[in-house]
Coordinates of C-alpha atoms in Angstrom, one line a residue:
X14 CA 17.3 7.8 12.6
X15 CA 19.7 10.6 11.0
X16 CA 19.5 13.6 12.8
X17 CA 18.5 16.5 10.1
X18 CA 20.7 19.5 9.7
X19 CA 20.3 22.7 7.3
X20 CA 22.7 24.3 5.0
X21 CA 22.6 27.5 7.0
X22 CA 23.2 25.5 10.1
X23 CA 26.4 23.8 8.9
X24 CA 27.5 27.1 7.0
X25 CA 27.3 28.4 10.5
X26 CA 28.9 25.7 12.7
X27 CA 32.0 26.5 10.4
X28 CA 31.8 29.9 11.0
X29 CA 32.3 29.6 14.6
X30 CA 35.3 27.3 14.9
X31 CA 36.7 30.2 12.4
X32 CA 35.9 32.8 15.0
X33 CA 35.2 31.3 18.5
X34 CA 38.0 28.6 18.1
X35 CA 40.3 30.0 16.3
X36 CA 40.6 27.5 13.8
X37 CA 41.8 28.1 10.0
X38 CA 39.2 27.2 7.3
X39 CA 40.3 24.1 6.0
X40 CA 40.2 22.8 9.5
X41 CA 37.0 24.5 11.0
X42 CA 35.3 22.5 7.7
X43 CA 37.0 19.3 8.5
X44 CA 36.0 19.5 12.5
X45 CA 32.4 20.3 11.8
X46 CA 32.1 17.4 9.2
X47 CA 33.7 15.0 11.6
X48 CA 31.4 16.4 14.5
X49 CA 28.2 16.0 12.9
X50 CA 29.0 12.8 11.7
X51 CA 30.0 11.7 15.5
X52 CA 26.4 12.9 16.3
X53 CA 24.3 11.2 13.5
X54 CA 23.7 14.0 11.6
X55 CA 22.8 13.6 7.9
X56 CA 25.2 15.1 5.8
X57 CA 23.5 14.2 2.4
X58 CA 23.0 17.4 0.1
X59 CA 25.1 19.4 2.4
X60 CA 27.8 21.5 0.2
X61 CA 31.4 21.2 2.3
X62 CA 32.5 25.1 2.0
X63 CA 33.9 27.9 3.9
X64 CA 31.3 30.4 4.1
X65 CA 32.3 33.6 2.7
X66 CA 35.1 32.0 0.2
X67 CA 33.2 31.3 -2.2
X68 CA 29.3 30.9 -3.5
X69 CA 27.7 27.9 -3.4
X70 CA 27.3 27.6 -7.3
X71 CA 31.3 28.1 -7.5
X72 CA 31.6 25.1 -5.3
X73 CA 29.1 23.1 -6.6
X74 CA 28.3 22.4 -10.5
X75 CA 24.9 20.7 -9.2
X76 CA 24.0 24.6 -7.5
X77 CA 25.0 26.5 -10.8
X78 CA 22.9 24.4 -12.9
X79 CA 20.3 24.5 -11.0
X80 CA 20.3 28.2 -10.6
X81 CA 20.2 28.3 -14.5
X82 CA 17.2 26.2 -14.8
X83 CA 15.6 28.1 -12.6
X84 CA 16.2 31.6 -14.1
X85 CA 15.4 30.2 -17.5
X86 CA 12.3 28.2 -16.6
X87 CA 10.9 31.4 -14.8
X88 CA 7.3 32.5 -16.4
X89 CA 8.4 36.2 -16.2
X90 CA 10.1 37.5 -19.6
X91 CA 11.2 33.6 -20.7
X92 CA 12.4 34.1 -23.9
X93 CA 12.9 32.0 -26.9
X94 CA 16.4 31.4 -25.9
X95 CA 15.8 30.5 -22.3
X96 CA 13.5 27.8 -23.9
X97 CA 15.8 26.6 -26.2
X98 CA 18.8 26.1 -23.5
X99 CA 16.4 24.1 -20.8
X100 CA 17.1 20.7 -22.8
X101 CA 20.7 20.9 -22.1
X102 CA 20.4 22.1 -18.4
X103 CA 18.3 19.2 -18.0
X104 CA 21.0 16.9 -19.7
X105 CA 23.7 18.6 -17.7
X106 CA 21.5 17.7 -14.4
X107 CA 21.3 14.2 -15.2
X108 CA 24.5 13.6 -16.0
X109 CA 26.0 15.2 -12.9
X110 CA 23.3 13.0 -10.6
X111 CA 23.0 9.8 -12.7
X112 CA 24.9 6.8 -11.9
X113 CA 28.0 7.5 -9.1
X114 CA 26.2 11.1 -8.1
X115 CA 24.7 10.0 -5.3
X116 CA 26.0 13.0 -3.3
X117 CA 25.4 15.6 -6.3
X118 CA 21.4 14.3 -6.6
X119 CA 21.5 14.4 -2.7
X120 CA 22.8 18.4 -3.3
X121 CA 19.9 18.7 -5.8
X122 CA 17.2 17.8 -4.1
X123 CA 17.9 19.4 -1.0
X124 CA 18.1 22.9 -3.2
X125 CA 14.4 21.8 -4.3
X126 CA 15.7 20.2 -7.6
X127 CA 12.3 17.3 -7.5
X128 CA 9.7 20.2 -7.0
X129 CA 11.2 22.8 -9.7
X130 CA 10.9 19.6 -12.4
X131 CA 7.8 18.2 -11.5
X132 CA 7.1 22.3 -11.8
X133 CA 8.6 22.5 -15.7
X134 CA 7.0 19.3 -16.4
X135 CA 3.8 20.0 -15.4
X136 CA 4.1 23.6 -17.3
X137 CA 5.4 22.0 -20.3
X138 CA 3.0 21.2 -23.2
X139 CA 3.0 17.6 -24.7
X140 CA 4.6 19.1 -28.3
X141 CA 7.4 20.0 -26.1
X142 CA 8.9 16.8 -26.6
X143 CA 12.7 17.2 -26.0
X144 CA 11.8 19.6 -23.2
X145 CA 9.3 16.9 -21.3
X146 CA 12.1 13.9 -22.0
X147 CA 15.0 15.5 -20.8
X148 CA 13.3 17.0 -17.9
X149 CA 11.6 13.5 -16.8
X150 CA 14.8 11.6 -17.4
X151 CA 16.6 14.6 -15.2
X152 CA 13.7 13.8 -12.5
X153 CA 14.8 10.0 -12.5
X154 CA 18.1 10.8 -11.9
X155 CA 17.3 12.2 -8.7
X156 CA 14.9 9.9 -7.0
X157 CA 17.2 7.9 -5.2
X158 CA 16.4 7.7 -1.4
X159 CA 12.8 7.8 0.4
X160 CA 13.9 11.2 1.3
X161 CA 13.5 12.0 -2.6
X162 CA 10.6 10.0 -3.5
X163 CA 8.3 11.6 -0.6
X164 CA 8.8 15.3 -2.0
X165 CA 8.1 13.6 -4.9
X166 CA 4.7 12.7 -4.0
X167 CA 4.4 15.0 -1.8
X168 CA 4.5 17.7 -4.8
X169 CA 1.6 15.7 -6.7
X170 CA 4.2 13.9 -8.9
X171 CA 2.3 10.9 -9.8
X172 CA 0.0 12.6 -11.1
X173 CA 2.0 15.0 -13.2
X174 CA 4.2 12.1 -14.2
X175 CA 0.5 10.0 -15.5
X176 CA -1.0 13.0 -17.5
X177 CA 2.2 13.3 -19.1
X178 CA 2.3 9.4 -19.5
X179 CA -1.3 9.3 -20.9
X180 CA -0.6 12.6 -23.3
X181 CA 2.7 11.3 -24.7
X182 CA 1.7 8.0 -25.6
X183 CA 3.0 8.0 -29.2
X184 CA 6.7 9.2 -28.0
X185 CA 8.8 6.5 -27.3
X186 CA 11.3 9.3 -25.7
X187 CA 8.6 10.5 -23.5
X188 CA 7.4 7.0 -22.5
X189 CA 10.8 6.0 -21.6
X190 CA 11.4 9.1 -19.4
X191 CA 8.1 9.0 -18.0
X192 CA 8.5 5.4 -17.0
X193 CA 12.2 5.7 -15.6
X194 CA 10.4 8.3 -13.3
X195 CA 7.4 5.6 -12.2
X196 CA 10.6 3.1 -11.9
X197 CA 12.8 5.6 -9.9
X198 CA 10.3 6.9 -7.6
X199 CA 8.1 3.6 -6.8
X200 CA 11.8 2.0 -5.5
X201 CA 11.5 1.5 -1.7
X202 CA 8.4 3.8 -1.0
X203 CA 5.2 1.8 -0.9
X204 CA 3.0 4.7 -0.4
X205 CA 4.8 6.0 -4.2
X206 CA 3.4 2.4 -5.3
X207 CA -0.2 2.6 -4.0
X208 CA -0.4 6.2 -5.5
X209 CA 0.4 4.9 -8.8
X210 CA -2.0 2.1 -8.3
X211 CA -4.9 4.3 -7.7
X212 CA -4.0 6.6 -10.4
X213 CA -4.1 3.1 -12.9
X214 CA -1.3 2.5 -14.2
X215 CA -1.3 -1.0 -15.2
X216 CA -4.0 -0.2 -17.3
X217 CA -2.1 2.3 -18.8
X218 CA 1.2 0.3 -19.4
X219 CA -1.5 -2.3 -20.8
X220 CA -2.9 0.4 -23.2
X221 CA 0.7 1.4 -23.5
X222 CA 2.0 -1.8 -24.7
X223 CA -0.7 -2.6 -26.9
X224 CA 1.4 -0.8 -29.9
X225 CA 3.9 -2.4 -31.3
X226 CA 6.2 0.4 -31.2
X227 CA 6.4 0.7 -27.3
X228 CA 7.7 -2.6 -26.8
X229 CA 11.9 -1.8 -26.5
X230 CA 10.6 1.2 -24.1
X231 CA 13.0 -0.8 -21.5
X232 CA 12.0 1.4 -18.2
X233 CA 8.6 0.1 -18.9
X234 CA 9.7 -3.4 -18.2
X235 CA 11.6 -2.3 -15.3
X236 CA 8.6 0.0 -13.8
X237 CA 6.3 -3.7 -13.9
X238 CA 9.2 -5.2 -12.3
X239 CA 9.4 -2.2 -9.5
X240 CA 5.8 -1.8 -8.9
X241 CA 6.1 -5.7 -8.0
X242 CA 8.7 -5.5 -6.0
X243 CA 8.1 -5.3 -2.0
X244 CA 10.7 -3.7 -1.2
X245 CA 9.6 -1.1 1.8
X246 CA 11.0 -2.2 4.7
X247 CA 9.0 0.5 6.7
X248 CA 5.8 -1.9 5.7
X249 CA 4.9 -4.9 7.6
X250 CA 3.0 -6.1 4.9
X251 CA 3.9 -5.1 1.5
X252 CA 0.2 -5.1 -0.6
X253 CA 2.7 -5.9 -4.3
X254 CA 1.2 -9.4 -4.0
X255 CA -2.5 -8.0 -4.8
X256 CA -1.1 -5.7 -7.1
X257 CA 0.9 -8.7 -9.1
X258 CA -2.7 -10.3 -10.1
X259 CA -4.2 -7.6 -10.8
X260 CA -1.4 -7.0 -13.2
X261 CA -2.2 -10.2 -14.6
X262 CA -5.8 -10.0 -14.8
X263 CA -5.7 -6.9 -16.8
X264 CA -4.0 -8.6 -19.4
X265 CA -0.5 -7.6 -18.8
X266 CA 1.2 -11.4 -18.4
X267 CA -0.6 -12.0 -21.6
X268 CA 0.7 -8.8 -23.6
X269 CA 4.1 -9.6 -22.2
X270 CA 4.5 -12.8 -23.7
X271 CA 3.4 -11.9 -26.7
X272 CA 6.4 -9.4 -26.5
X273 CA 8.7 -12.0 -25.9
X274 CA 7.3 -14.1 -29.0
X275 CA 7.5 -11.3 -31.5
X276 CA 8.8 -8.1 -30.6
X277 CA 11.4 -7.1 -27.7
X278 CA 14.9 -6.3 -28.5
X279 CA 17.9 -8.0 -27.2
X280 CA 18.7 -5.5 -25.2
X281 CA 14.9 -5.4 -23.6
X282 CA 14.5 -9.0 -23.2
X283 CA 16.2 -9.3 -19.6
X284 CA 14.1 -6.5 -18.6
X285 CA 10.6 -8.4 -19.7
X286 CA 11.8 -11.2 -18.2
X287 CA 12.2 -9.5 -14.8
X288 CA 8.8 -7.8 -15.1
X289 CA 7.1 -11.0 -16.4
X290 CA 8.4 -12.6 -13.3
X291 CA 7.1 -10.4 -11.1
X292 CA 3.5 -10.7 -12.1
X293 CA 4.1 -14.4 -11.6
X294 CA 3.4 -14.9 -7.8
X295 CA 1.1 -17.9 -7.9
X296 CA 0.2 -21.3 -9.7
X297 CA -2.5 -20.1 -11.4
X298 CA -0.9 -17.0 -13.1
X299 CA 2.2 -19.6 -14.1
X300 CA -0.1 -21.7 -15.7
X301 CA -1.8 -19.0 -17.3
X302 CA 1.7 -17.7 -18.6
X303 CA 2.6 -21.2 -20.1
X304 CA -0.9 -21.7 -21.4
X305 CA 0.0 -18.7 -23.5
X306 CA 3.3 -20.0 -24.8
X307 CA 5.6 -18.4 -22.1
X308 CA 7.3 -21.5 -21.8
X309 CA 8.1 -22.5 -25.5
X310 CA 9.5 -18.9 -26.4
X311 CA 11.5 -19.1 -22.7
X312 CA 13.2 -22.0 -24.3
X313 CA 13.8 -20.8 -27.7
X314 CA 15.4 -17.6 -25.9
X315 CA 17.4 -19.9 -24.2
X316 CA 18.5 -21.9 -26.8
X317 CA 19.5 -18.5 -28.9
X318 CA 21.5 -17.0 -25.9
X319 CA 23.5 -20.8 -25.4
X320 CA 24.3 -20.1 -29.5
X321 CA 24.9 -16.3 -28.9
X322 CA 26.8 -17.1 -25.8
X323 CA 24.3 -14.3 -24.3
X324 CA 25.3 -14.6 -20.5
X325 CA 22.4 -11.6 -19.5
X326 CA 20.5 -13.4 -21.8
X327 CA 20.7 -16.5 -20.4
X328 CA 20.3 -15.7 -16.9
X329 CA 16.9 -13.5 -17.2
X330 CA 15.1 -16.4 -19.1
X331 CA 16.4 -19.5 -17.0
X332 CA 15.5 -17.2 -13.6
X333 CA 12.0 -16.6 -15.1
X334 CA 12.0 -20.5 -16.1
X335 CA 12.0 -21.1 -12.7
X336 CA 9.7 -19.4 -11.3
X337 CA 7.4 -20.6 -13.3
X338 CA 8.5 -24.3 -12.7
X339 CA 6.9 -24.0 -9.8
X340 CA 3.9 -25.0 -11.1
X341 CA 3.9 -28.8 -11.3
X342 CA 2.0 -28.2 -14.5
X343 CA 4.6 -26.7 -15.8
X344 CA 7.1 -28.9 -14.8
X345 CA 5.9 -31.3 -17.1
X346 CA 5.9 -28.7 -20.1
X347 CA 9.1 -28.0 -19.8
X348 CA 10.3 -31.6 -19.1
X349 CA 8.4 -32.5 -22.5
X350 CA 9.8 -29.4 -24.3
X351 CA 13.4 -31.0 -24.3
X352 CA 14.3 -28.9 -21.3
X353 CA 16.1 -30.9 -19.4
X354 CA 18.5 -31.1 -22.9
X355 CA 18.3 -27.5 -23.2
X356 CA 19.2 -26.2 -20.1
X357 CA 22.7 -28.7 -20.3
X358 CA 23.7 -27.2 -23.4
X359 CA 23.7 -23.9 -21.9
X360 CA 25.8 -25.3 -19.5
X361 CA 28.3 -26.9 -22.0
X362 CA 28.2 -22.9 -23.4
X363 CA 29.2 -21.5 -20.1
X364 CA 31.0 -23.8 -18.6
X365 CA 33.3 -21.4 -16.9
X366 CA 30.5 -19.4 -15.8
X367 CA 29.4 -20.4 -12.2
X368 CA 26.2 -18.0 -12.3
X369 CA 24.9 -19.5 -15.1
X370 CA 25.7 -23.2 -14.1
X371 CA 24.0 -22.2 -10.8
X372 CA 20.9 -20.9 -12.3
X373 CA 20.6 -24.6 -14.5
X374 CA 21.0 -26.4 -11.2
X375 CA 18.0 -24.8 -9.8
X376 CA 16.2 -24.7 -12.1
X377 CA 16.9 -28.5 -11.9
X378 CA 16.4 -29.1 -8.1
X379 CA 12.8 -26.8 -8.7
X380 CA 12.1 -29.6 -11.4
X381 CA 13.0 -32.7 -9.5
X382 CA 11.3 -31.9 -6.0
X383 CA 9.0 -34.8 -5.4
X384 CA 9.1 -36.2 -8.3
X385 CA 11.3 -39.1 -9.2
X386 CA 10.5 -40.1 -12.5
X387 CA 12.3 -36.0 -13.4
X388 CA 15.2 -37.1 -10.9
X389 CA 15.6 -40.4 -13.0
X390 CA 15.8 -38.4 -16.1
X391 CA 17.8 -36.0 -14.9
X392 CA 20.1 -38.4 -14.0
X393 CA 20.0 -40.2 -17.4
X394 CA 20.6 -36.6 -18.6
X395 CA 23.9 -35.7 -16.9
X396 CA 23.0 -33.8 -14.0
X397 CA 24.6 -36.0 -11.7
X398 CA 27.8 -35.5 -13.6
X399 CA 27.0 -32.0 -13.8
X400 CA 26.4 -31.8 -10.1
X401 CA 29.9 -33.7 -9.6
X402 CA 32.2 -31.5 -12.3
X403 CA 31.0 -28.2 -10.7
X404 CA 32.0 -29.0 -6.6
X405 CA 35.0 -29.8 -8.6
X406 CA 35.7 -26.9 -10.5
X407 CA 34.3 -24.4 -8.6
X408 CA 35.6 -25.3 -5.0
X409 CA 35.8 -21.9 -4.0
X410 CA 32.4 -21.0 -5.1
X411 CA 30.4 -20.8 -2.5
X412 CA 26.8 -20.4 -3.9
X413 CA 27.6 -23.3 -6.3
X414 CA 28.6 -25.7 -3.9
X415 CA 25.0 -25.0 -2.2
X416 CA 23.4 -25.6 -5.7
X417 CA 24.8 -28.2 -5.9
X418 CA 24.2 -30.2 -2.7
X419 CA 20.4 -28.8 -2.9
X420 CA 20.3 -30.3 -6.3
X421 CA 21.7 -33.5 -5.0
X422 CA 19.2 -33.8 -2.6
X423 CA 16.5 -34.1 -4.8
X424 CA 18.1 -36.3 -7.5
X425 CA 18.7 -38.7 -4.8
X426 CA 15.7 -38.7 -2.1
X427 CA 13.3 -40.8 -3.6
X428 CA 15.8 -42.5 -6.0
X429 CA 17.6 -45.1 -4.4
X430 CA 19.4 -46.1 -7.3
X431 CA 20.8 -42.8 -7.8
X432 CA 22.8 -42.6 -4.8
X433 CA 24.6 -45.3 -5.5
X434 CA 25.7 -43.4 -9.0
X435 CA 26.8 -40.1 -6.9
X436 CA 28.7 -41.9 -4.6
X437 CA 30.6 -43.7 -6.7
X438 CA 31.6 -40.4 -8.4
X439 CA 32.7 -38.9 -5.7
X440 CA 29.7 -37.2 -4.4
X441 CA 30.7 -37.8 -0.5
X442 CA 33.6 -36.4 -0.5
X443 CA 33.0 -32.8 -2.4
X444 CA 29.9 -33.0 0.1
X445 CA 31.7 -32.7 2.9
X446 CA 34.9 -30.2 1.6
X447 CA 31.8 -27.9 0.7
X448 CA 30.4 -28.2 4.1
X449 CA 33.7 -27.2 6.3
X450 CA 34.6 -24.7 3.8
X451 CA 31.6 -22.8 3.4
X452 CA 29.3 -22.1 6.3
X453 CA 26.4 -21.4 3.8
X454 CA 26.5 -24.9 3.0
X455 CA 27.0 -26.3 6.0
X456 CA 22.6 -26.9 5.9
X457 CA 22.5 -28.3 2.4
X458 CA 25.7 -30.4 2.4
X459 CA 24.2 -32.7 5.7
X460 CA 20.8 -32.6 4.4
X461 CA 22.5 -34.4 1.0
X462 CA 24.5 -36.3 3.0
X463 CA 21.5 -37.8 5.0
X464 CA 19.8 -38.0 1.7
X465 CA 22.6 -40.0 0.1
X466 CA 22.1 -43.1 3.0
X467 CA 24.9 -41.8 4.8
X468 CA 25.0 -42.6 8.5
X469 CA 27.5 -40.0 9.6
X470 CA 26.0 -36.8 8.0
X471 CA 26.4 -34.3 11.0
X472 CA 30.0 -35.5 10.7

């Protein structure tokens, strides 16, 4: 574990090389860095200066914004102006943390940036629309570490962040600020997740979602798929599973396919894909999902991105296909839908795209395992040829080769017949260039090899 160190004991480490060692400034900053990285020390949020040279806000933009906020957010004599120039600050915060400024949201939050916005926020009245947007999507920003989602909690944000979220209902600006904040914060911290749980918000995204207006709010989508997510490696055992049907029995899998049918933006759609996929962690709740038409408008999507030549597209709704493939119910639907047609014009579309080609093959493998009447059609399809063409094309691939020999396997486990097919193409050979080339394969290339009658597979 990193070994915490303050501001003031940094500033003063530097100061003594200056005046115990000797050392000029540049160098007394450069040997204190160096030496508290040697000793684990986490350097996050620290600001590298010579103390005395020059202040903090001259050396970082993060400090001086802050400090601005701060003085203009303060209840004592805040005048009309200071109001008026918080939305900017805000936007100013963001940008300097968002994306690639990891180190300038570390700065932030270790200068109490997550407790003076879940402050303003909480001050902030509902009509202050631009104020409460630009300030939650500024909070967002910084919630990247457990570090910065604890004080997060820890200063009662989830509960800020929900009455805003149940007040600002009719502002998409709001909604999508407020639920890039759920998003941000939830990442990684389980305890973030179960606070949100208790405070209900799935039946708030539910009520939330109901109008027809919210559905391009795109964090929503992604807050679903965080929420579902176990991804807490602190936790044993993650409790997302319970959480995932109890999405689904309030409605949400439901409300999200309905979006899909009739209302989510391009730009959305990967998004409600991803959180649609998340809810769906067992056979029942796939069903359900396909009952309800997920699989027809999954297919439609599909068929629109292979016209589009939508790769994101593409990807989302065959990765979601999958999952709920794993129903054998399903299997069936899709099978009868024209999938198996569907899924190999996509592949026609991208046919220099390995990720896409991938995703088709396991979607296949997911369709064909124990079942050989879908191997035989898969066959009479083209899959073995597809299987064939892509070890050829993509040697180097290494994740396609494994596709491919996993998809093998099923085409040809129970299917005598098929073998004989494969091997006459080729199927051995690629087999076995995969396997010494790419030690991920090296599991799935024997296993096909075995499957394929072959006597020498460990070969």
């Amino acid at each position: 574990m990193a070994i915490a160190i303050s501001q003031e004991a940094f500033d003063a480490m530097v100061r003594e090389n200056m005046e115990d060692l000797d050392m000029d400034p540049d160098e007394a900053l450069a040997d204190a860095v160096d030496a508290l990285t040697l000793q684990g020390a986490d350097l996050s949020g620290i600001i590298k200066r010579v103390p005395g040279e020059a202040a903090a806000a001259e050396v970082s933009p993060v400090i001086r914004v802050l400090d601005e906020l701060k003085a203009s957010a303060s209840g004592s004599g805040r005048s009309e102006n200071d109001l008026d120039k918080l939305p900017s600050l805000l936007d100013e915060l963001r940008e300097l943390c968002a994306g690639e400024g990891l180190e300038n949201a570390a700065v932030a939050v270790r200068n109490g940036a997550v407790e003076a916005l879940i402050g303003l926020c909480a001050s902030a009245g509902i009509k202050q629309e631009r104020l409460l947007a630009s300030g939650l999507k500024a909070l967002s920003s910084l919630l990247r570490d457990v570090g910065s989602t604890e004080k997060f909690r820890h200063s009662e944000g989830p509960q800020v962040v929900m009455g805003i979220l149940k007040g600002g209902s009719e502002s998409s600006d709001i909604l999508e600020g407020g639920f890039r904040v759920v998003a941000a914060a939830s990442a990684g911290n389980e305890v973030v997740k179960e606070c949100f749980m208790d405070l209900k918000v799935d039946e708030l995204i539910l009520q939330v979602m109901g109008e027809k207006s919210n559905s391009n709010v795109q964090s929503l989508y992604d807050a679903i798929r965080v929420l579902l997510t176990p991804d807490d490696n602190r936790v044993v055992a993650s409790q997302v599973y319970g959480y995932s049907r109890r999405f689904a029995e309030t409605g949400i899998a439901e409300v999200l396919v309905s979006a899909l049918h009739e209302k989510v933006a391009p730009s959305s759609l990967p998004s409600a894909c991803a959180a649609l996929k998340a809810i769906a962690v067992n056979d029942e709740i796939c069903r359900s999902i396909s009952e309800n038409g997920g699989i027809d408008v999954l297919l439609h999507c599909i068929d629109e991105a292979s016209e589009q030549k939508n790769k994101v597209i593409a990807r989302s709704c065959c990765s979601l296909l999958s999952k709920l493939a794993g129903s054998d119910a399903n299997k069936a639907t899709i099978i009868q839908r024209g999938g198996f047609d569907k899924l190999l014009k996509l592949t026609s579309r991208f046919s220099e795209d390995p990720p896409i080609i991938q995703e088709v093959m396991s979607m296949v493998t997911i369709l064909t395992l124990r079942s050989p009447e879908n191997a035989a059609r898969a066959i009479g399809a083209g899959y073995g040829t597809l299987a064939i063409q892509a070890m050829q094309k993509f040697a180097s691939s290494a994740q396609t080769q494994k596709q491919a020999c996993l998809m093998i396997r099923n085409l040809v486990v129970r299917n005598p017949e098929n073998r004989t097919i494969l091997l006459n193409d080729g199927a051995e050979k690629l087999i076995r260039k995969a396997k010494v080339m790419h030690g991920i394969c090296k599991d799935a290339a024997t296993s096909a090899l075995r499957d394929l009658g072959l006597d020498n597979y460990n070969a």
